[in-house]
PDB file of C-alpha atoms in Angstrom:
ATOM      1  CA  UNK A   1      -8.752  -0.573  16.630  1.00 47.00           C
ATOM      2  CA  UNK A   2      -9.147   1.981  13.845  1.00 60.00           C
ATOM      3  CA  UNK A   3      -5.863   3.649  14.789  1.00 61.00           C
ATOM      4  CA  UNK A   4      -3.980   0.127  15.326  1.00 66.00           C
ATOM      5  CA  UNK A   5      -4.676  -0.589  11.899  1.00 72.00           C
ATOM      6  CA  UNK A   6      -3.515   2.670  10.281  1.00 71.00           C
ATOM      7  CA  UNK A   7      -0.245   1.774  11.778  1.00 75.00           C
ATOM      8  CA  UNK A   8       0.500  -1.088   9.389  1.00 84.00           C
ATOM      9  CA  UNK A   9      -1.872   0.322   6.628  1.00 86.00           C
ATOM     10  CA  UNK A  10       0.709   0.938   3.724  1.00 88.00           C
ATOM     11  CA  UNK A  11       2.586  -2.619   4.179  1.00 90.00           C
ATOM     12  CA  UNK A  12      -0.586  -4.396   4.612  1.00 92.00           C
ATOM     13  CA  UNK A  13      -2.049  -2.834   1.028  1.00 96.00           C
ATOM     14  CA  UNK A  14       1.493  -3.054  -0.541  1.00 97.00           C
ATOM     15  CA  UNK A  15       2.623  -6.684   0.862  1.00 97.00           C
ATOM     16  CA  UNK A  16       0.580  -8.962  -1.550  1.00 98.00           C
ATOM     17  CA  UNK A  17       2.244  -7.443  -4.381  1.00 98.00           C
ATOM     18  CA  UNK A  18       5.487  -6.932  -3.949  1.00 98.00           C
ATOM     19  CA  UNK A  19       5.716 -10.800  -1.873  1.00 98.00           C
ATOM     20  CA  UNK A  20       4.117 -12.517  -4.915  1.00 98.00           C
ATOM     21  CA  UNK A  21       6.858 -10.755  -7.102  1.00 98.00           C
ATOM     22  CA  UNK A  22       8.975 -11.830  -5.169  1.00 98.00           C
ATOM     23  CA  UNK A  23       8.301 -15.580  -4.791  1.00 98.00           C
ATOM     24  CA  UNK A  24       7.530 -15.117  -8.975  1.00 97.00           C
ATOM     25  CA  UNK A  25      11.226 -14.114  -9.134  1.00 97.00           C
ATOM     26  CA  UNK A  26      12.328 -16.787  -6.620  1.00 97.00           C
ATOM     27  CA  UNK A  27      10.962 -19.613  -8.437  1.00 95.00           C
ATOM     28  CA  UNK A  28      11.849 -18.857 -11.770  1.00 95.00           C
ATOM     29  CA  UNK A  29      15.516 -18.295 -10.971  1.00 94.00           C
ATOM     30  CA  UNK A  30      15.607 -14.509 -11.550  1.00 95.00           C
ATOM     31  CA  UNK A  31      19.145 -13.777  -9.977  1.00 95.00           C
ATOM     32  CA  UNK A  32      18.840 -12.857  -5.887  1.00 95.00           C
ATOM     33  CA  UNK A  33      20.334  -9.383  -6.446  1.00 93.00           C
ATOM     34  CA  UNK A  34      17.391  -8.172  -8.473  1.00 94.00           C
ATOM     35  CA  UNK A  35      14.594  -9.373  -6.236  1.00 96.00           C
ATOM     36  CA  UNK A  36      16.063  -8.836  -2.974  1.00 96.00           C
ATOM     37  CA  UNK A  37      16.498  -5.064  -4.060  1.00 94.00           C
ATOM     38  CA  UNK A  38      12.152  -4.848  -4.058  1.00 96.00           C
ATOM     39  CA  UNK A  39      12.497  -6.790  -0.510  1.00 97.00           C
ATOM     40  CA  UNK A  40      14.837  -4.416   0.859  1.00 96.00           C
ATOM     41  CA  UNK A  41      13.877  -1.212  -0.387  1.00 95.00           C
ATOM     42  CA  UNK A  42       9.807  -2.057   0.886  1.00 97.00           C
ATOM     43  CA  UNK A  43      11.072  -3.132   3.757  1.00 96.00           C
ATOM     44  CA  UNK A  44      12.712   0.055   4.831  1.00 96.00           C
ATOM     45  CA  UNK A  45      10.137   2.541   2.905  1.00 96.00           C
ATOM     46  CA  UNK A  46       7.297   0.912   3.984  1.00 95.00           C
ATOM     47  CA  UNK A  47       8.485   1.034   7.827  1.00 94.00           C
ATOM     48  CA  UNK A  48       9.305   4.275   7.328  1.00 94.00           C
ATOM     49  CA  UNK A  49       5.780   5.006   5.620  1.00 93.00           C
ATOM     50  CA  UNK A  50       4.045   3.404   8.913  1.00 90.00           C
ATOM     51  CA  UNK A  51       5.473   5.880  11.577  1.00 89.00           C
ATOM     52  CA  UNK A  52       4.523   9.120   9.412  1.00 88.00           C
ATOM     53  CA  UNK A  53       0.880   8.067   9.092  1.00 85.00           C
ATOM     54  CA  UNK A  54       0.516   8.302  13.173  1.00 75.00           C
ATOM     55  CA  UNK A  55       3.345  10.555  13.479  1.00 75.00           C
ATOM     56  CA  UNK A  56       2.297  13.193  16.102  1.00 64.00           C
ATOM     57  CA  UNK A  57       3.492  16.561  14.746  1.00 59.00           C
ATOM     58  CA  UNK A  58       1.812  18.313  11.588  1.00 60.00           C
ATOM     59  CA  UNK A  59       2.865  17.877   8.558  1.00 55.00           C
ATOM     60  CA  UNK A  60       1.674  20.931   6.377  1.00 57.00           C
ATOM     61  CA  UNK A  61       1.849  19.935   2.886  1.00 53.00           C
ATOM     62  CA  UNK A  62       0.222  23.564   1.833  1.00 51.00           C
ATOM     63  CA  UNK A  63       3.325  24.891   2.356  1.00 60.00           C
ATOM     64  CA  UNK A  64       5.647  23.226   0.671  1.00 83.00           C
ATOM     65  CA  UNK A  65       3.575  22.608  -2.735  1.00 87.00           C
ATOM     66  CA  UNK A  66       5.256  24.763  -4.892  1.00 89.00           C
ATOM     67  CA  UNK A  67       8.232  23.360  -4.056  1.00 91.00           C
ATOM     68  CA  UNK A  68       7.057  20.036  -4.401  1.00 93.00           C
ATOM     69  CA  UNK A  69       5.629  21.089  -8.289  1.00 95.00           C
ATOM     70  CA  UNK A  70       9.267  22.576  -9.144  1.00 95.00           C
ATOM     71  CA  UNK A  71      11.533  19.869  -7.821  1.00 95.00           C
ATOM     72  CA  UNK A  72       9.090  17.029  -9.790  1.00 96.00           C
ATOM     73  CA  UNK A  73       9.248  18.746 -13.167  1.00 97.00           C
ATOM     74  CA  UNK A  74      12.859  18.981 -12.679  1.00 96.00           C
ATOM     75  CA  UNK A  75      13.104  15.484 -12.073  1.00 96.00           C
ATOM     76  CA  UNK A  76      11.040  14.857 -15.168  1.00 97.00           C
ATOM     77  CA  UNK A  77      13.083  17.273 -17.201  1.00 97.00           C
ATOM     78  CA  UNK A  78      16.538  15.762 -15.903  1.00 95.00           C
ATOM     79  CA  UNK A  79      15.762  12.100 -17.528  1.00 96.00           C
ATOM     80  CA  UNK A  80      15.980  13.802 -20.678  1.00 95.00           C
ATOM     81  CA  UNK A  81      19.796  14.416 -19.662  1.00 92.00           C
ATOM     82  CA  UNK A  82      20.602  10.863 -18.311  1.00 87.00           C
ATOM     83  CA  UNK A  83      21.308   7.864 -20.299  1.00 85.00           C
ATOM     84  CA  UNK A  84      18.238   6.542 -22.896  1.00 86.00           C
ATOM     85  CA  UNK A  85      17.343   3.558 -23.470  1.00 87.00           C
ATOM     86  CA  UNK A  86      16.243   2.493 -27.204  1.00 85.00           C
ATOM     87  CA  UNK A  87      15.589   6.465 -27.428  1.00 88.00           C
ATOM     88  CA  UNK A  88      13.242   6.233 -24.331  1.00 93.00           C
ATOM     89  CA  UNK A  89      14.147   8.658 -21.484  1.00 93.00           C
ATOM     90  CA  UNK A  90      12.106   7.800 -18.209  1.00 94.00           C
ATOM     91  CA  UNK A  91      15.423   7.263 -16.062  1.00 94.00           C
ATOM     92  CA  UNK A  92      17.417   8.766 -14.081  1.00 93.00           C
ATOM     93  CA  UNK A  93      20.564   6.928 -12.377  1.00 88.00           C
ATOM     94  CA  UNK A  94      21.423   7.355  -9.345  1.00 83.00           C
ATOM     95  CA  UNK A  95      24.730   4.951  -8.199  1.00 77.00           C
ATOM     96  CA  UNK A  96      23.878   1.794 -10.254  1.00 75.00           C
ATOM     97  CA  UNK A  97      19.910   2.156  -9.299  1.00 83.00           C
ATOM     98  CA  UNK A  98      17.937   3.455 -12.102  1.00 88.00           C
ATOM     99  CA  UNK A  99      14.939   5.326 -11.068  1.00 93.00           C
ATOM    100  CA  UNK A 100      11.757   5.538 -13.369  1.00 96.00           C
ATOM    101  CA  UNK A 101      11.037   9.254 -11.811  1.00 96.00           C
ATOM    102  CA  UNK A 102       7.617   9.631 -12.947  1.00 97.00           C
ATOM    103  CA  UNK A 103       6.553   6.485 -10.809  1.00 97.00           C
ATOM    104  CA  UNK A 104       7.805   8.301  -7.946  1.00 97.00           C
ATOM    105  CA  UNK A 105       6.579  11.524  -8.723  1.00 97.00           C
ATOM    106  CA  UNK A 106       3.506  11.263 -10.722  1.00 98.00           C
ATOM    107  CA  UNK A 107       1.051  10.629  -7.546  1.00 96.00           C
ATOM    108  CA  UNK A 108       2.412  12.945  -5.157  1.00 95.00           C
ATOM    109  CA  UNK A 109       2.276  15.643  -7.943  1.00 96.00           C
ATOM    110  CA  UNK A 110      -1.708  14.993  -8.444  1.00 97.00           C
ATOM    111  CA  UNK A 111      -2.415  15.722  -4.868  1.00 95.00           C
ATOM    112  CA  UNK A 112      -0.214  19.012  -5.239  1.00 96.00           C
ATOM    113  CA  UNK A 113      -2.144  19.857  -8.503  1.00 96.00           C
ATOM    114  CA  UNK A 114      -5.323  19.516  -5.764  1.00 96.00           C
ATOM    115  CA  UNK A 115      -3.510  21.624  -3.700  1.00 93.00           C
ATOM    116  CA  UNK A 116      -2.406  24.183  -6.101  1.00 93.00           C
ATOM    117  CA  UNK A 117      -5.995  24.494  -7.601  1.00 93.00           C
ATOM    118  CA  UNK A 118      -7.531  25.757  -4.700  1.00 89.00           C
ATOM    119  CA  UNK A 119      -5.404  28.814  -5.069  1.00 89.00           C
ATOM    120  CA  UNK A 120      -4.840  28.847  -8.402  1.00 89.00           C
ATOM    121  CA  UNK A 121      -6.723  26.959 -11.228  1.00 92.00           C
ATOM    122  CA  UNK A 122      -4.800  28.825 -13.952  1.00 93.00           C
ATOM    123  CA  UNK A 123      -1.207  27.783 -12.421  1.00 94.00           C
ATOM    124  CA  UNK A 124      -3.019  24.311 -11.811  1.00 96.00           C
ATOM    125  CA  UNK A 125      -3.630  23.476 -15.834  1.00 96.00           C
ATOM    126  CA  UNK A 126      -0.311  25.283 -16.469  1.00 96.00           C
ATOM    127  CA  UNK A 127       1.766  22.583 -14.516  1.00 97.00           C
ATOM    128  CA  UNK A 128      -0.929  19.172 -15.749  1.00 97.00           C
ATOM    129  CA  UNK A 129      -0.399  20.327 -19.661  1.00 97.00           C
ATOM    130  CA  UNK A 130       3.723  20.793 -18.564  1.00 97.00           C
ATOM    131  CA  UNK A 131       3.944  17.874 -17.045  1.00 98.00           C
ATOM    132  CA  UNK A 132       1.812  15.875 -20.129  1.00 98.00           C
ATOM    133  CA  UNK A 133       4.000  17.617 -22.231  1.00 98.00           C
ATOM    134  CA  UNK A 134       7.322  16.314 -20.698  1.00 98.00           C
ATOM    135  CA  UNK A 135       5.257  12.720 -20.904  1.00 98.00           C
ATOM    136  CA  UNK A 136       4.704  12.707 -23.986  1.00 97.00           C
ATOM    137  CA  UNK A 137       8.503  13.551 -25.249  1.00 97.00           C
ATOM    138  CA  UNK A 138      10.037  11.146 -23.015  1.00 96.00           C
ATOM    139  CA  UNK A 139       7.852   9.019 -24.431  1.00 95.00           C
ATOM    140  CA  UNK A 140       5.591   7.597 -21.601  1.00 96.00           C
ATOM    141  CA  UNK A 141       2.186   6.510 -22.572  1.00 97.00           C
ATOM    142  CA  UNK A 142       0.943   4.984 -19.712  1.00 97.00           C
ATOM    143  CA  UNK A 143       2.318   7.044 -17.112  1.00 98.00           C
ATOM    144  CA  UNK A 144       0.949  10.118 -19.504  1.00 98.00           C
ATOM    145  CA  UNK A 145      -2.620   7.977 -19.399  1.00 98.00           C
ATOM    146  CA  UNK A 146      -2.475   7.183 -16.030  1.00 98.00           C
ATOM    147  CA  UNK A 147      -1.711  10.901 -15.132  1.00 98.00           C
ATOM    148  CA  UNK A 148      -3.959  12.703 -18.073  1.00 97.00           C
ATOM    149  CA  UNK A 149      -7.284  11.098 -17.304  1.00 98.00           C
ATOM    150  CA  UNK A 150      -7.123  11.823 -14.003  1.00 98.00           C
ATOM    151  CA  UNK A 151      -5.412  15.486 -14.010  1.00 97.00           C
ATOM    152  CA  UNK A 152      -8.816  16.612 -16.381  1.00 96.00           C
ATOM    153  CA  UNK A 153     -11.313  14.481 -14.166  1.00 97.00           C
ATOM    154  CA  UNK A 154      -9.613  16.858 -11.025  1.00 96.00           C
ATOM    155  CA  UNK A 155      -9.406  20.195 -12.339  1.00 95.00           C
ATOM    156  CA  UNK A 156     -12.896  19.731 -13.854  1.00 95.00           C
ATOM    157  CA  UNK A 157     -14.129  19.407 -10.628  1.00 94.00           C
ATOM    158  CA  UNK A 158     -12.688  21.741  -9.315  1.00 92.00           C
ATOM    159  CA  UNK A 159     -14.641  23.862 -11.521  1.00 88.00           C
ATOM    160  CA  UNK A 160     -11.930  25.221 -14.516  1.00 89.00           C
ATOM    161  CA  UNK A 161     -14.282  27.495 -16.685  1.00 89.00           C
ATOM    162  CA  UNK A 162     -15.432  25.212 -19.928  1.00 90.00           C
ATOM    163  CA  UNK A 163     -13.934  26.431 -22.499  1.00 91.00           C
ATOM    164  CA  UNK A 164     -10.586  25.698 -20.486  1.00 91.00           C
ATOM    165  CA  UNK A 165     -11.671  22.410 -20.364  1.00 92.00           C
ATOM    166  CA  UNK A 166     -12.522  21.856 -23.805  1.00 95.00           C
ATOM    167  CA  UNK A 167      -9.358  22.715 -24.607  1.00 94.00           C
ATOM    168  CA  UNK A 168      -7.682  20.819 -21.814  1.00 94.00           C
ATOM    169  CA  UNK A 169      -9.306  17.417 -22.835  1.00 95.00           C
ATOM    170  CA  UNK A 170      -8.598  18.282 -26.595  1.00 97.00           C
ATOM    171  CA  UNK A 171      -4.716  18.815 -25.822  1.00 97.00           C
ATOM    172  CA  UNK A 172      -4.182  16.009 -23.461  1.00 97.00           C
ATOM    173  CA  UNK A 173      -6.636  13.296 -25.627  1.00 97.00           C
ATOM    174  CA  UNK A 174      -4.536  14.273 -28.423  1.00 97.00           C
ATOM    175  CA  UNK A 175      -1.267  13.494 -26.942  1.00 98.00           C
ATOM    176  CA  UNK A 176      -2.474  10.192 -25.176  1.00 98.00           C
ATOM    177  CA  UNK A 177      -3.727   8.833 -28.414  1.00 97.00           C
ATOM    178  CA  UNK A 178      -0.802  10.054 -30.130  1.00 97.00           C
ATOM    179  CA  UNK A 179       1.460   8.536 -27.690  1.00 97.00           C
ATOM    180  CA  UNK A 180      -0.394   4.998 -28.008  1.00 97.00           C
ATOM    181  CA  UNK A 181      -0.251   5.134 -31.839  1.00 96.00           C
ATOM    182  CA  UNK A 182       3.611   5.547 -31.643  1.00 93.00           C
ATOM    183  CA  UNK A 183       4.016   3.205 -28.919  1.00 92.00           C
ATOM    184  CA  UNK A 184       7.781   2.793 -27.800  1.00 88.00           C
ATOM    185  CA  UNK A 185       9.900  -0.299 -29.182  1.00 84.00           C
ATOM    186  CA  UNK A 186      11.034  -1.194 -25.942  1.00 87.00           C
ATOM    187  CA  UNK A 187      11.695  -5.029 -24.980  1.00 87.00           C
ATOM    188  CA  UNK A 188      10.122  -6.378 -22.034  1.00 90.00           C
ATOM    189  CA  UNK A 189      11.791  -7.774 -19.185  1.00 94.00           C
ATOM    190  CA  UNK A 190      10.308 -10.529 -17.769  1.00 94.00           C
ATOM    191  CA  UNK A 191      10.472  -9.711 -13.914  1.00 95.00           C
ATOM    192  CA  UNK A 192       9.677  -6.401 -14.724  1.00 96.00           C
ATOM    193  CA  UNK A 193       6.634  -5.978 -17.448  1.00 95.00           C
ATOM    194  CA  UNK A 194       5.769  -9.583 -17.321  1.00 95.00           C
ATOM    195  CA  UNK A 195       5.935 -10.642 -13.943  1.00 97.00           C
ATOM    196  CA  UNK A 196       2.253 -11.763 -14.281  1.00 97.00           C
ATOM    197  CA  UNK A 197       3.444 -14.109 -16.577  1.00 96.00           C
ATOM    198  CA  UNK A 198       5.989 -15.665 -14.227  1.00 96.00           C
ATOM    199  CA  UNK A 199       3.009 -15.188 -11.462  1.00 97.00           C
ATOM    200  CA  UNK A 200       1.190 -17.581 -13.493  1.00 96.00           C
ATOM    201  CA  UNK A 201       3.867 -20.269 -14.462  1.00 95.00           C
ATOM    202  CA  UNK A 202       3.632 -21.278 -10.747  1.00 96.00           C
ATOM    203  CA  UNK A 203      -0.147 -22.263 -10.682  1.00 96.00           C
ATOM    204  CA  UNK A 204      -3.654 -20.910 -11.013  1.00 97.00           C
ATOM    205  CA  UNK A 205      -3.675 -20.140  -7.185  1.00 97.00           C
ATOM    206  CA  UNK A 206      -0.791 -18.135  -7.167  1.00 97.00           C
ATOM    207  CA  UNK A 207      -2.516 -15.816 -10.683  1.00 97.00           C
ATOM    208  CA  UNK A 208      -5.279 -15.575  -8.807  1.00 98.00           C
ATOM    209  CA  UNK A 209      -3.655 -14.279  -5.693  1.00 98.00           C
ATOM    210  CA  UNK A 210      -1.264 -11.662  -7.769  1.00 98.00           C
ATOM    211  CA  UNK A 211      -4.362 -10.654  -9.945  1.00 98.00           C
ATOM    212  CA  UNK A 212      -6.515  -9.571  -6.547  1.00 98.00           C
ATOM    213  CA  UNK A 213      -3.051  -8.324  -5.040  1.00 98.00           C
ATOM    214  CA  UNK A 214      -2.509  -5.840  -7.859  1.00 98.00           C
ATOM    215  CA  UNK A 215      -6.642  -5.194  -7.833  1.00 98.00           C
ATOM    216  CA  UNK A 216      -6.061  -4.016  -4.177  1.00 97.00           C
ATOM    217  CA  UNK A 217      -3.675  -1.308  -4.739  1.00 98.00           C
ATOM    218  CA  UNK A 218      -6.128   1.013  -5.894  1.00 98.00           C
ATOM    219  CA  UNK A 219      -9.045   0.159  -3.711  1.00 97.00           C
ATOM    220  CA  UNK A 220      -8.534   2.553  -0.766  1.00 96.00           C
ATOM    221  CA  UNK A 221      -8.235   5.616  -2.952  1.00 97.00           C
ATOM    222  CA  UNK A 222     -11.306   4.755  -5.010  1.00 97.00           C
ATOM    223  CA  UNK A 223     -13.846   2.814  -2.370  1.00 96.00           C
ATOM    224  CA  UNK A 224     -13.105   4.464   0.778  1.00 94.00           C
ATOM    225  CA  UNK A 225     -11.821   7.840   0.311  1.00 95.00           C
ATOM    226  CA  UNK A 226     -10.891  10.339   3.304  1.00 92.00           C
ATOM    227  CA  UNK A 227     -13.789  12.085   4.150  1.00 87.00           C
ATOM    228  CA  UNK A 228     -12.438  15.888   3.532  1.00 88.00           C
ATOM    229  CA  UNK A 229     -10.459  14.764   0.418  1.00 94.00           C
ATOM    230  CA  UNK A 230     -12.669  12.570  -1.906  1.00 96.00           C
ATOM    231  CA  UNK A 231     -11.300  14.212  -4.976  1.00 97.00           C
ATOM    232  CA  UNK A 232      -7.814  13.793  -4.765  1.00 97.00           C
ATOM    233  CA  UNK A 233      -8.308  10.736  -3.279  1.00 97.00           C
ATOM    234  CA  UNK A 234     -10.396   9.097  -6.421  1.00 97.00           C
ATOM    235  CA  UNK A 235      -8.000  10.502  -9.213  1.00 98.00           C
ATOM    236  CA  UNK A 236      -4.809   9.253  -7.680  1.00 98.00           C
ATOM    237  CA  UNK A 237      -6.849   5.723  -7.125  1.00 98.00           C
ATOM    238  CA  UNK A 238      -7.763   6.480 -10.818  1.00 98.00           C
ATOM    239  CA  UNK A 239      -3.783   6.879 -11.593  1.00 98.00           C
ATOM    240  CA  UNK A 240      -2.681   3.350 -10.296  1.00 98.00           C
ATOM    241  CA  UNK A 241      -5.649   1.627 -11.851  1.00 98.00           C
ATOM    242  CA  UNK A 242      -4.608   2.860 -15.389  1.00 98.00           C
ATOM    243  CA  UNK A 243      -1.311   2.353 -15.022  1.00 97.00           C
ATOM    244  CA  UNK A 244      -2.385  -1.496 -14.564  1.00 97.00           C
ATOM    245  CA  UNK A 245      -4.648  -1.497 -16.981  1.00 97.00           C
ATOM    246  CA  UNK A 246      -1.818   0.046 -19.275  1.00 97.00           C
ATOM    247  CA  UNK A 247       0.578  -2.810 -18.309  1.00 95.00           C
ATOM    248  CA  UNK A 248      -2.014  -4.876 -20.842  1.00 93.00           C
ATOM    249  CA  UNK A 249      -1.491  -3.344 -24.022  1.00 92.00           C
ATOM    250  CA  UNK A 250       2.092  -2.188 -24.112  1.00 88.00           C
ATOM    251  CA  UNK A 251       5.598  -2.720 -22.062  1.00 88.00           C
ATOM    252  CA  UNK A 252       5.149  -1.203 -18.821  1.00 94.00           C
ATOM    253  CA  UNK A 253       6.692  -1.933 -15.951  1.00 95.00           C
ATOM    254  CA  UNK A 254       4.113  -3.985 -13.784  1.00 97.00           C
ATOM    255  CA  UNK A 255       3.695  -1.938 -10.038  1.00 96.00           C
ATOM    256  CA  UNK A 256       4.886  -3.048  -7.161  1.00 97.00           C
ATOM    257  CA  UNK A 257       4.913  -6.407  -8.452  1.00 98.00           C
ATOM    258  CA  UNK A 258       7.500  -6.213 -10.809  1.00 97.00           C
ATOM    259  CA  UNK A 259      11.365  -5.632  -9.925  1.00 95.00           C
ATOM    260  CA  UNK A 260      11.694  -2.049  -9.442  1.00 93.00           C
ATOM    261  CA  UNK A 261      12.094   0.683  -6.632  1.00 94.00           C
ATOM    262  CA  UNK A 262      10.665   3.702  -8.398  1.00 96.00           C
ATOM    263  CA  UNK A 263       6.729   2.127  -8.107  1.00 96.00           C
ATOM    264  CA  UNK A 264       7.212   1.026  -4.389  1.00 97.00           C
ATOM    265  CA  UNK A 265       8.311   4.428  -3.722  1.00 96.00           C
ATOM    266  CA  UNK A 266       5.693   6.179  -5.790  1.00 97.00           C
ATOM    267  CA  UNK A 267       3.134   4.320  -4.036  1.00 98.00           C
ATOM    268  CA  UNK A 268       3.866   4.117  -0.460  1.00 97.00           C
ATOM    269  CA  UNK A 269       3.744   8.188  -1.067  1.00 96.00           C
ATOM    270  CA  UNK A 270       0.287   7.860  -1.989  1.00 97.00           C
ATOM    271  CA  UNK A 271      -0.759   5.073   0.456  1.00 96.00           C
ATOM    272  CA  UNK A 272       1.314   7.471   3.514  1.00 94.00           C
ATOM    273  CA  UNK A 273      -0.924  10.805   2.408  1.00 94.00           C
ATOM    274  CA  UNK A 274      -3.955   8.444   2.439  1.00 94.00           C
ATOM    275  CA  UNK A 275      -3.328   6.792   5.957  1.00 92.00           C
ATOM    276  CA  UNK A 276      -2.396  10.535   7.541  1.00 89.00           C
ATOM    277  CA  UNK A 277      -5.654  12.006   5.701  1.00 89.00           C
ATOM    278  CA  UNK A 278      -7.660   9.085   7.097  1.00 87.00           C
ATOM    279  CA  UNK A 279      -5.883   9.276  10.561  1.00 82.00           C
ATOM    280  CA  UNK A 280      -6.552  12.877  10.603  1.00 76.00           C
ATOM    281  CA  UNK A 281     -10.497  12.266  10.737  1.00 73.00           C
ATOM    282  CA  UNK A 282      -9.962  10.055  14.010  1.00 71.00           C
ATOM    283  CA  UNK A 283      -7.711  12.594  15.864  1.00 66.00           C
ATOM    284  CA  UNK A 284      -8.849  16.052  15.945  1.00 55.00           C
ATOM    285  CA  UNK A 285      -6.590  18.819  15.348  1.00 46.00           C
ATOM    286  CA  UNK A 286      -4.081  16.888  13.192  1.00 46.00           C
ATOM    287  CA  UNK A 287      -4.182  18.371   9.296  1.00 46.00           C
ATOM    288  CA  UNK A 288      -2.344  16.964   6.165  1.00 48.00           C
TER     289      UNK A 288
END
């Protein structure tokens, strides 16, 4: 029953969201080709994300983290040579799609940081302060939140001497408060950062519903972790609850939810590591 249900985990956590977005979109005229972009792209990603997390052969993530770690912070690094917008640079375009990368990136690069820091805690803060860094200059302040807070709560655990960590939470405190003092000057969109709103215009059933649908994102990753990989499991639940919270006080992009590829990708990452780490723990011999 267990295993049945791992097969559609990542579209049954994911679903709610991105089919009250939808509907939000539908009923308050937002042109087709925008919303059937987030039907489409979840559609395929998602069904893709289903046959990995009970796919039979290994899939050794240990091996491939550096490579993971380089090719992110490139990614990061590269929206600084694409297009801005207002003076903001968290894109990069690919065809006519525009792709936020640190929504895609950001999670899978906290589990590598877990992976890295069981090798090497010095190379470990080396890449979280980099990658804050890059945040911070693009600027991002709740993806920099979202990934600060957590980064520190992981390495701290994973026992980083003190004084490191003094100095880590000093650095990265600094940057997220400086980032929220000079908050971007971007307009919203309204099927993008306030697709709540548009959630709401159709009735207090249908808030509700998007409210608990966004509030079930990050409940796997927090409530029931995998059993061998509580840490990483928490601070990447810890990453998509601030970046709703963050959605409240500035112009963010609302996950999943909201018209966009970039968060539906950067999730259904997560959600796919989460279903394989959980599936690994019913069938012996399969690692993640």
């Amino acid at each position: 029953m267990k295993l049945r249900i791992l097969n559609f985990f990542p579209i049954l956590v994911a679903f709610p969201a991105v089919f009250i977005g939808v509907i939000a979109m539908y009923f308050n005229e937002v042109p087709m080709f925008i919303w059937i972009q987030n039907v489409v792209f979840f559609t395929i990603a998602g069904s893709i994300s289903c046959f990995l997390i009970t796919y039979k052969r290994n899939i050794r993530l240990s091996k491939s983290t550096s490579f993971i770690v380089i090719i992110s912070i490139l990614l990061l690094l590269l929206t600084f040579i694409s297009r801005d917008i207002g003076g903001v640079h968290r894109w990069v375009a690919i065809g006519g799609l525009q792709i936020n990368v640190s929504m895609v990136v950001l999670p899978a690069l906290l589990l590598m940081i877990w992976k890295l820091s069981l090798k090497s805690l010095k190379l470990s803060v080396a890449v979280v302060l980099s990658v804050s860094i890059i945040l911070f200059f693009q600027p991002d302040a709740s993806q920099l939140t979202s990934f600060g807070l957590p980064a520190i709560v992981l390495l701290i655990n994973r026992g980083v001497r003190k004084s490191v960590s003094l100095l880590l939470i000093v650095i990265l405190f600094g940057l997220i408060t400086t980032s929220w003092i000079f908050l971007d000057n971007l307009s919203s969109i309204a099927y993008v950062e306030e697709i709540v709103g548009l959630v709401a215009q159709m009735g207090i059933i249908w808030y509700i519903s998007g409210i608990l649908a966004l509030i079930l994102l990050p409940i796997p990753f927090v409530l029931f972790p995998p059993k061998h990989f509580v840490l990483p499991s928490i601070c990447i639940g810890m990453y998509f609850t601030l970046l709703l919270i963050s959605t409240l006080f500035g112009s963010f992009p609302v996950p999943l939810m909201g018209y966009g590829a970039s968060p539906i990708l950067g999730f259904l990452i997560a959600i796919t590591w989460y279903g394989r780490a959980k599936f690994s723990s019913l069938v012996k011999g399969e690692s993640v």
